Coordinates of C-alpha atoms (C1' of nucleotides) in Angstrom, one line a residue:
Chain L
X23 CA -18.2 16.1 26.8
X24 CA -18.3 14.1 30.0
X25 CA -15.1 13.7 31.9
X26 CA -14.9 9.9 31.5
X27 CA -15.7 10.2 27.8
X28 CA -12.9 12.7 27.4
X29 CA -10.5 10.4 29.1
X30 CA -11.5 7.5 26.9
X31 CA -11.1 9.7 23.9
X32 CA -7.6 10.7 24.8
X33 CA -6.5 7.1 25.7
X34 CA -7.8 5.8 22.4
X35 CA -5.9 8.5 20.5
X36 CA -2.7 7.7 22.4
X37 CA -3.0 4.0 21.8
X38 CA -3.9 4.6 18.1
X39 CA -0.7 6.6 17.7
X40 CA 1.4 3.7 19.1
X41 CA -0.4 1.1 17.1
X42 CA -0.3 3.0 13.8
X43 CA 3.3 3.7 14.3
X44 CA 4.2 0.1 15.1
X45 CA 1.8 -1.8 12.9
X46 CA 0.8 0.6 10.2
X47 CA -2.5 2.2 9.4
X48 CA -4.2 -1.2 9.1
X49 CA -3.5 -2.0 12.7
X50 CA -6.3 -3.8 14.5
X51 CA -8.9 -1.5 16.0
X52 CA -9.9 -4.1 18.5
X53 CA -6.3 -4.2 19.8
X54 CA -6.3 -0.4 20.1
X55 CA -9.5 -0.5 22.1
X56 CA -8.1 -3.3 24.2
X57 CA -4.9 -1.5 25.0
X58 CA -6.8 1.7 25.8
X59 CA -8.9 -0.3 28.3
X60 CA -12.2 0.4 26.6
X61 CA -14.8 -1.7 24.7
X62 CA -14.6 -1.8 20.9
X63 CA -18.1 -0.1 21.0
X64 CA -16.5 2.9 22.7
X65 CA -13.9 3.2 20.0
X66 CA -16.6 3.3 17.3
X67 CA -18.6 5.7 19.4
X68 CA -15.8 8.3 19.3
X69 CA -14.4 7.4 15.8
X70 CA -17.0 6.0 13.4
X71 CA -14.4 5.0 10.8
X72 CA -10.7 4.2 10.7
X73 CA -10.1 7.4 8.7
X74 CA -11.8 9.5 11.5
X75 CA -9.4 8.0 14.0
X76 CA -6.4 8.5 11.7
X77 CA -7.4 12.1 11.1
X78 CA -7.8 12.9 14.8
X79 CA -4.4 11.3 15.5
X80 CA -2.7 13.3 12.7
X81 CA -4.4 16.6 13.2
X82 CA -1.8 18.3 15.3
X83 CA 1.2 17.1 13.4
X84 CA -0.4 18.1 10.1
X85 CA -1.1 21.6 11.5
X86 CA 2.6 21.7 12.4
X87 CA 3.6 20.8 8.8
X88 CA 1.4 23.5 7.4
X89 CA 2.9 26.0 9.8
X90 CA 6.4 24.9 8.8
X91 CA 5.5 25.6 5.1
X92 CA 4.4 29.1 6.2
X93 CA 7.7 29.7 7.9
X94 CA 9.7 28.4 4.9
X95 CA 8.1 30.9 2.7
X96 CA 10.5 33.4 4.2
X97 CA 13.5 31.2 3.7
X98 CA 16.1 33.0 1.5
X99 CA 16.3 30.2 -1.0
X100 CA 13.0 29.1 -2.7
X101 CA 14.5 25.9 -3.9
X102 CA 15.9 24.9 -0.5
X103 CA 12.6 25.8 1.2
X104 CA 10.7 23.5 -1.1
X105 CA 13.2 20.7 -0.7
X106 CA 13.1 21.0 3.1
X107 CA 9.3 21.0 3.3
X108 CA 9.1 17.9 1.0
X109 CA 11.6 16.1 3.1
X110 CA 9.9 16.9 6.4
X111 CA 6.5 15.9 5.0
X112 CA 7.7 12.6 3.5
X113 CA 9.6 11.8 6.7
X114 CA 6.5 12.4 8.8
X115 CA 4.2 10.3 6.5
X116 CA 6.6 7.4 6.3
X117 CA 6.5 7.0 10.1
X118 CA 3.1 5.3 9.7
X119 CA 3.2 2.4 7.2
X120 CA 0.3 2.6 4.9
X121 CA -0.4 6.3 5.6
X122 CA 0.7 7.5 2.1
X123 CA -1.8 5.1 0.6
X124 CA -4.6 6.2 3.0
X125 CA -3.9 9.9 2.3
X126 CA -3.7 9.7 -1.5
X127 CA -6.8 7.5 -1.8
X128 CA -8.8 9.8 0.5
X129 CA -8.4 12.5 -2.2
X130 CA -11.0 10.6 -4.2
X131 CA -13.7 11.0 -1.5
X132 CA -14.6 14.6 -0.5
X133 CA -16.4 13.2 2.6
X134 CA -13.4 11.5 4.0
X135 CA -12.1 13.1 7.2
X136 CA -8.7 13.0 5.6
X137 CA -9.8 14.9 2.6
X138 CA -9.4 18.3 4.3
X139 CA -6.0 17.3 5.6
X140 CA -4.8 16.5 2.1
X141 CA -6.3 19.8 0.8
X142 CA -4.5 21.8 3.5
X143 CA -1.1 20.1 2.8
X144 CA -1.6 20.6 -1.0
X145 CA -2.4 24.3 -0.5
X146 CA 0.6 24.7 1.8
X147 CA 2.9 23.0 -0.8
X148 CA 1.4 25.1 -3.6
X149 CA 2.8 28.4 -2.2
X150 CA 6.3 26.9 -1.8
X151 CA 6.0 25.4 -5.3
X152 CA 4.9 28.7 -6.9
X153 CA 7.7 30.6 -5.2
X154 CA 10.2 28.1 -6.5
X155 CA 8.6 28.3 -10.0
X156 CA 8.9 32.0 -10.0
X157 CA 12.6 31.5 -9.4
X158 CA 12.8 29.3 -12.5
X159 CA 13.3 26.1 -10.5
X160 CA 10.0 24.3 -11.4
X161 CA 8.6 23.5 -14.8
X162 CA 5.2 24.9 -15.9
X163 CA 3.3 21.6 -16.1
X164 CA 4.0 20.6 -12.4
X165 CA 1.0 21.4 -10.2
X166 CA 0.6 21.4 -6.5
X167 CA -1.3 18.1 -6.7
X168 CA 1.6 16.6 -8.6
X169 CA 4.0 17.6 -5.8
X170 CA 1.7 16.3 -3.2
X171 CA 1.4 13.0 -5.1
X172 CA 5.2 12.8 -5.4
X173 CA 5.7 13.5 -1.7
X174 CA 3.3 10.6 -1.0
X175 CA 5.1 8.4 -3.5
X176 CA 8.4 9.2 -1.8
X177 CA 6.9 8.5 1.6
X178 CA 5.6 5.2 0.3
X179 CA 8.9 4.1 -1.2
X180 CA 10.7 5.2 2.0
X181 CA 8.6 2.6 3.9
X182 CA 10.1 -0.1 1.7
X183 CA 13.7 0.8 1.2
X184 CA 16.8 1.9 3.2
X185 CA 16.9 5.5 4.5
X186 CA 19.8 6.2 2.2
X187 CA 18.0 5.0 -0.9
X188 CA 14.8 6.7 0.2
X189 CA 16.6 10.1 0.5
X190 CA 18.1 9.6 -2.9
X191 CA 14.8 8.7 -4.6
X192 CA 13.1 11.8 -3.1
X193 CA 15.9 13.9 -4.5
X194 CA 15.5 12.4 -7.9
X195 CA 11.7 13.0 -7.8
X196 CA 12.2 16.7 -6.9
X197 CA 14.8 17.1 -9.6
X198 CA 12.2 15.8 -12.0
X199 CA 10.1 18.9 -11.3
X200 CA 12.8 21.2 -12.6
X201 CA 12.6 22.6 -16.1
X202 CA 14.3 20.4 -18.6
X203 CA 17.0 22.5 -20.4
X204 CA 16.3 22.7 -24.1
X205 CA 19.9 21.9 -25.0
X206 CA 19.7 18.4 -23.6
X207 CA 16.7 17.6 -25.8
X208 CA 17.6 16.1 -29.2
X209 CA 15.3 15.4 -32.1
X210 CA 16.5 11.9 -32.4
X211 CA 16.2 11.2 -28.7
X212 CA 13.5 12.5 -26.4
X213 CA 15.5 11.4 -23.3
X214 CA 14.6 8.9 -20.6
Chain S
X24 CA 1.2 -34.2 -11.5
X25 CA -2.1 -36.0 -11.6
X26 CA -4.6 -34.8 -14.2
X27 CA -7.2 -33.6 -11.6
X28 CA -4.5 -31.8 -9.7
X29 CA -3.3 -30.0 -12.8
X30 CA -6.8 -28.9 -13.6
X31 CA -7.3 -27.6 -10.1
X32 CA -4.0 -25.8 -10.3
X33 CA -5.0 -24.1 -13.6
X34 CA -8.4 -23.1 -12.3
X35 CA -6.9 -21.6 -9.2
X36 CA -4.5 -19.6 -11.3
X37 CA -7.2 -18.3 -13.5
X38 CA -9.4 -17.2 -10.6
X39 CA -6.5 -15.7 -8.8
X40 CA -5.8 -13.5 -11.9
X41 CA -9.4 -12.3 -11.9
X42 CA -9.5 -11.7 -8.1
X43 CA -6.1 -9.9 -7.9
X44 CA -7.1 -7.7 -10.9
X45 CA -10.5 -6.8 -9.5
X46 CA -9.7 -6.7 -5.7
X47 CA -6.0 -6.2 -5.5
X48 CA -3.3 -8.5 -4.2
X49 CA -5.0 -8.7 -0.8
X50 CA -8.1 -10.4 -2.3
X51 CA -9.6 -13.2 -0.2
X52 CA -7.9 -16.6 -0.8
X53 CA -11.1 -18.3 0.3
X54 CA -13.0 -16.5 -2.4
X55 CA -10.5 -17.6 -5.0
X56 CA -10.8 -21.2 -3.9
X57 CA -14.6 -21.0 -3.8
X58 CA -14.7 -19.5 -7.3
X59 CA -12.3 -22.1 -8.6
X60 CA -14.6 -24.8 -7.2
X61 CA -12.0 -26.3 -4.8
X62 CA -11.5 -26.4 -1.1
X63 CA -9.3 -23.8 0.6
X64 CA -7.0 -26.7 1.6
X65 CA -6.4 -27.4 -2.1
X66 CA -5.3 -23.9 -2.7
X67 CA -2.8 -24.1 0.2
X68 CA -1.6 -27.4 -1.2
X69 CA -0.6 -25.9 -4.5
X70 CA 0.4 -22.4 -3.2
X71 CA 1.7 -22.4 0.4
X72 CA 1.7 -18.6 0.6
X73 CA -0.1 -15.7 -1.0
X74 CA 3.3 -14.7 -2.6
X75 CA 3.7 -18.1 -4.2
X76 CA 0.3 -17.7 -5.8
X77 CA 1.1 -14.2 -6.9
X78 CA 4.4 -15.3 -8.4
X79 CA 2.8 -18.2 -10.3
X80 CA 0.2 -15.8 -11.6
X81 CA 2.7 -13.2 -12.8
X82 CA 5.4 -15.6 -14.1
X83 CA 4.5 -15.4 -17.7
X84 CA 3.9 -11.7 -17.9
X85 CA 7.1 -10.9 -16.1
X86 CA 9.0 -13.1 -18.6
X87 CA 7.4 -11.1 -21.3
X88 CA 8.5 -7.8 -19.8
X89 CA 12.1 -9.1 -19.5
X90 CA 11.9 -10.1 -23.2
X91 CA 10.6 -6.7 -24.1
X92 CA 13.6 -5.1 -22.3
X93 CA 15.9 -7.4 -24.4
X94 CA 14.2 -6.2 -27.6
X95 CA 14.4 -2.6 -26.6
X96 CA 18.2 -2.9 -26.3
X97 CA 18.3 -2.6 -30.1
X98 CA 16.0 0.4 -30.2
X99 CA 17.8 3.3 -32.0
X100 CA 17.2 5.7 -29.1
X101 CA 18.5 4.6 -25.7
X102 CA 16.4 7.2 -23.9
X103 CA 13.2 6.3 -25.7
X104 CA 13.9 2.6 -25.1
X105 CA 14.3 3.2 -21.3
X106 CA 11.1 5.3 -21.2
X107 CA 9.1 2.7 -23.1
X108 CA 10.2 -0.1 -20.8
X109 CA 9.5 1.9 -17.7
X110 CA 6.0 2.8 -19.0
X111 CA 5.2 -0.8 -19.9
X112 CA 6.4 -2.1 -16.6
X113 CA 4.6 0.5 -14.5
X114 CA 1.4 -0.1 -16.5
X115 CA 1.5 -3.8 -16.0
X116 CA 2.1 -3.5 -12.3
X117 CA -0.6 -1.0 -11.6
X118 CA -3.1 -3.5 -13.1
X119 CA -3.1 -5.2 -9.7
X120 CA -3.7 -2.9 -6.8
X121 CA -1.1 -3.5 -4.1
X122 CA 1.3 -5.3 -6.4
X123 CA 3.9 -2.6 -6.3
X124 CA 3.9 -2.9 -2.5
X125 CA 4.1 -6.7 -2.6
X126 CA 7.0 -6.5 -5.0
X127 CA 9.1 -3.9 -3.4
X128 CA 8.7 -5.4 0.0
X129 CA 9.7 -8.9 -1.3
X130 CA 13.1 -7.5 -2.0
X131 CA 13.8 -7.6 1.8
X132 CA 13.3 -11.4 1.8
X133 CA 15.6 -13.5 -0.4
X134 CA 13.3 -16.5 0.2
X135 CA 10.2 -14.9 -1.1
X136 CA 9.0 -16.4 -4.4
X137 CA 8.8 -12.8 -5.7
X138 CA 12.4 -12.1 -4.9
X139 CA 13.6 -13.8 -8.1
X140 CA 11.0 -11.9 -10.2
X141 CA 12.3 -8.6 -8.8
X142 CA 15.9 -9.5 -9.4
X143 CA 15.1 -10.4 -13.0
X144 CA 13.3 -7.1 -13.7
X145 CA 16.0 -5.1 -12.0
X146 CA 18.6 -6.9 -14.2
X147 CA 16.6 -6.3 -17.3
X148 CA 16.2 -2.6 -16.4
X149 CA 19.9 -2.3 -15.6
X150 CA 21.0 -2.9 -19.2
X151 CA 18.6 -0.3 -20.6
X152 CA 19.7 2.1 -17.9
X153 CA 23.4 1.6 -18.5
X154 CA 22.9 2.1 -22.2
X155 CA 21.0 5.4 -21.6
X156 CA 23.8 6.4 -19.2
X157 CA 26.4 5.8 -21.8
X158 CA 24.4 8.2 -24.0
X159 CA 24.7 10.8 -21.3
X160 CA 21.0 10.6 -20.3
X161 CA 21.3 9.2 -16.8
X162 CA 23.2 10.6 -13.8
X163 CA 26.0 8.5 -12.2
X164 CA 24.3 8.0 -8.8
X165 CA 21.2 6.4 -10.2
X166 CA 21.4 2.6 -10.0
X167 CA 19.2 -0.2 -11.4
X168 CA 17.7 -0.6 -7.9
X169 CA 16.7 3.0 -7.9
X170 CA 15.0 2.7 -11.3
X171 CA 13.2 -0.4 -10.2
X172 CA 12.0 1.4 -7.0
X173 CA 10.9 4.4 -9.1
X174 CA 8.9 2.2 -11.5
X175 CA 7.2 0.7 -8.5
X176 CA 6.5 4.1 -7.0
X177 CA 5.1 5.2 -10.3
X178 CA 2.9 2.0 -10.4
X179 CA 1.8 2.7 -6.9
X180 CA 0.8 6.3 -7.6
X181 CA -0.9 5.3 -10.8
X182 CA -3.3 3.1 -8.7
X183 CA -4.4 6.2 -6.8
X184 CA -4.6 9.0 -9.4
X185 CA -6.0 9.6 -12.9
X186 CA -4.2 8.0 -15.8
X187 CA -3.3 11.5 -17.0
X188 CA -1.6 12.5 -13.8
X189 CA 0.0 9.0 -13.5
X190 CA 1.6 9.4 -16.8
X191 CA 2.9 12.9 -16.0
X192 CA 4.3 11.7 -12.7
X193 CA 6.2 8.8 -14.3
X194 CA 7.7 11.3 -16.8
X195 CA 8.8 13.6 -13.9
X196 CA 10.4 10.6 -12.1
X197 CA 12.3 9.6 -15.2
X198 CA 13.4 13.1 -15.9
X199 CA 14.8 13.1 -12.3
X200 CA 17.3 10.4 -13.4
X201 CA 18.9 12.8 -15.9
X202 CA 22.1 14.5 -15.1
X203 CA 21.5 17.9 -13.6
X204 CA 23.3 20.5 -15.8
X205 CA 26.0 22.3 -13.8
X206 CA 24.8 25.7 -15.0
X207 CA 21.5 25.5 -13.2
X208 CA 23.2 24.9 -9.9
X209 CA 23.9 28.0 -7.9
X210 CA 25.9 28.3 -4.7
X211 CA 23.1 30.3 -3.1
X212 CA 20.4 27.8 -4.2
X213 CA 20.8 24.1 -4.4
X214 CA 17.5 23.8 -6.3
X215 CA 14.3 22.0 -5.3
Chain N
dA9 C1' -24.9 10.7 27.3
dC10 C1' -22.0 7.2 27.2
dC11 C1' -20.4 2.4 27.7
dT12 C1' -20.5 -2.7 27.2
dG13 C1' -20.0 -6.9 25.0
dA14 C1' -22.5 -10.3 22.5
dA15 C1' -23.7 -11.2 17.8
dC16 C1' -22.9 -11.6 12.9
dA17 C1' -20.2 -12.1 8.9
dC18 C1' -15.9 -12.7 7.2
dC19 C1' -11.0 -14.2 6.8
dG20 C1' -6.1 -16.8 7.1
dT21 C1' -4.1 -21.1 8.2
dT22 C1' -3.6 -25.9 9.7
dC23 C1' -4.3 -30.7 9.8
dA24 C1' -6.8 -35.1 10.6
dA25 C1' -9.5 -37.8 7.8
dG26 C1' -10.8 -39.4 3.6
dT27 C1' -10.4 -41.1 -1.6
Chain A
dA13 C1' -0.8 -38.3 -4.2
dC14 C1' -4.3 -35.3 -3.6
dC15 C1' -8.5 -33.4 -1.7
dT16 C1' -11.9 -32.0 1.9
dG17 C1' -13.8 -29.2 5.4
dA18 C1' -14.0 -28.6 10.2
dA19 C1' -11.3 -26.2 13.7
dC20 C1' -8.9 -22.4 15.7
dA21 C1' -7.7 -17.7 16.1
dC22 C1' -8.5 -13.3 14.7
dC23 C1' -10.9 -9.2 12.9
dG24 C1' -14.6 -5.2 11.5
dT25 C1' -18.9 -3.5 12.5
dT26 C1' -23.5 -3.1 14.6
dC27 C1' -26.8 -2.6 18.2
dA28 C1' -29.7 -3.9 22.3
dA29 C1' -29.1 -3.5 26.9
dG30 C1' -27.2 -1.4 30.7
dT31 C1' -25.4 2.8 33.8

DNA sequence: ACCTGAACACCGTTCAAGT
DNA sequence: ACCTGAACACCGTTCAAGT
């Protein structure tokens, strides 16, 4: 890659990070190119689609989240480890308005540059989830894709409500993954 | 209201319903006007903002959901009543891609035409929630705004995943509102 | 190799002019 | 009282022409 091309690439990435953070994942690509001091054609030359730009911008931080999951596998408490990872992931996603929507919808398209990112995060979550399940903290029907979807839903809701309510709602969702004790089920009332 | 104005109003509403259902709540207003056979200026004359158009389009169905909540208050099982209402509401919302986002974000703006709609739905949910709480099925910290947010999150996630997974995730979220039995809490492990 | 920017198609929103 | 449609500002995306 030529030196000037590399410089343009880096500047585009930096401005994309700012724009996506401030205006969400639907931020204007023309504005990103403008602020990076390059032509819109240059942006498209490096990143053929919005998703490609998003993926490049997120690559490092997603790698870090996956590494965090790895580390948390050695945390003494499987439940606490799962909760911490879910919180960190939801917090990261909600930093970019619209990201949860972009991510979850990219799961429908194997060719999306974000598809791999979602797969990696789901796989990382799976190991934490299975460990918590082995400790009796997670019900049988809850899969790794369910947890990934819930984290995305928590990130989405966090974009729209107060931090306090956002934290509470994530906690509710994770509690929803716990096994439902048989004693609270009643024939006359299947519960809420 | 003049007869021709009324006819234009109705046609705009009808085309908006189709467009929002097919293309989501960000559907092109110009296309709606075009399909209704009126000028874009006429659309703006009747509906000054996208939210105003959305509100008018949803008005009846939201009234119906509120009435459903009322009826469910007499259902023999408070838990079942709450679940049914949440399911019906989430299903209705997810029929229009982007609606959950529009609704939840309208809560930040008292002047939004959708604000009243959200308030009504929250109030309707509150009575079902309190009844379920009185039956010991809902934890103390969960408020009506939390349930409204969760229903929106369920509707949002339903837009992006299979029906089957969407149903499962809503069930998880509602289970997350249940009181957590003390015996499953352990000092060494706060759970997921 | 890479970059530029005009070109095309589309949209949201306003408002003077019409009936 | 209501409607029209041109006008303005903005955007996504492509591609011939330049270096």
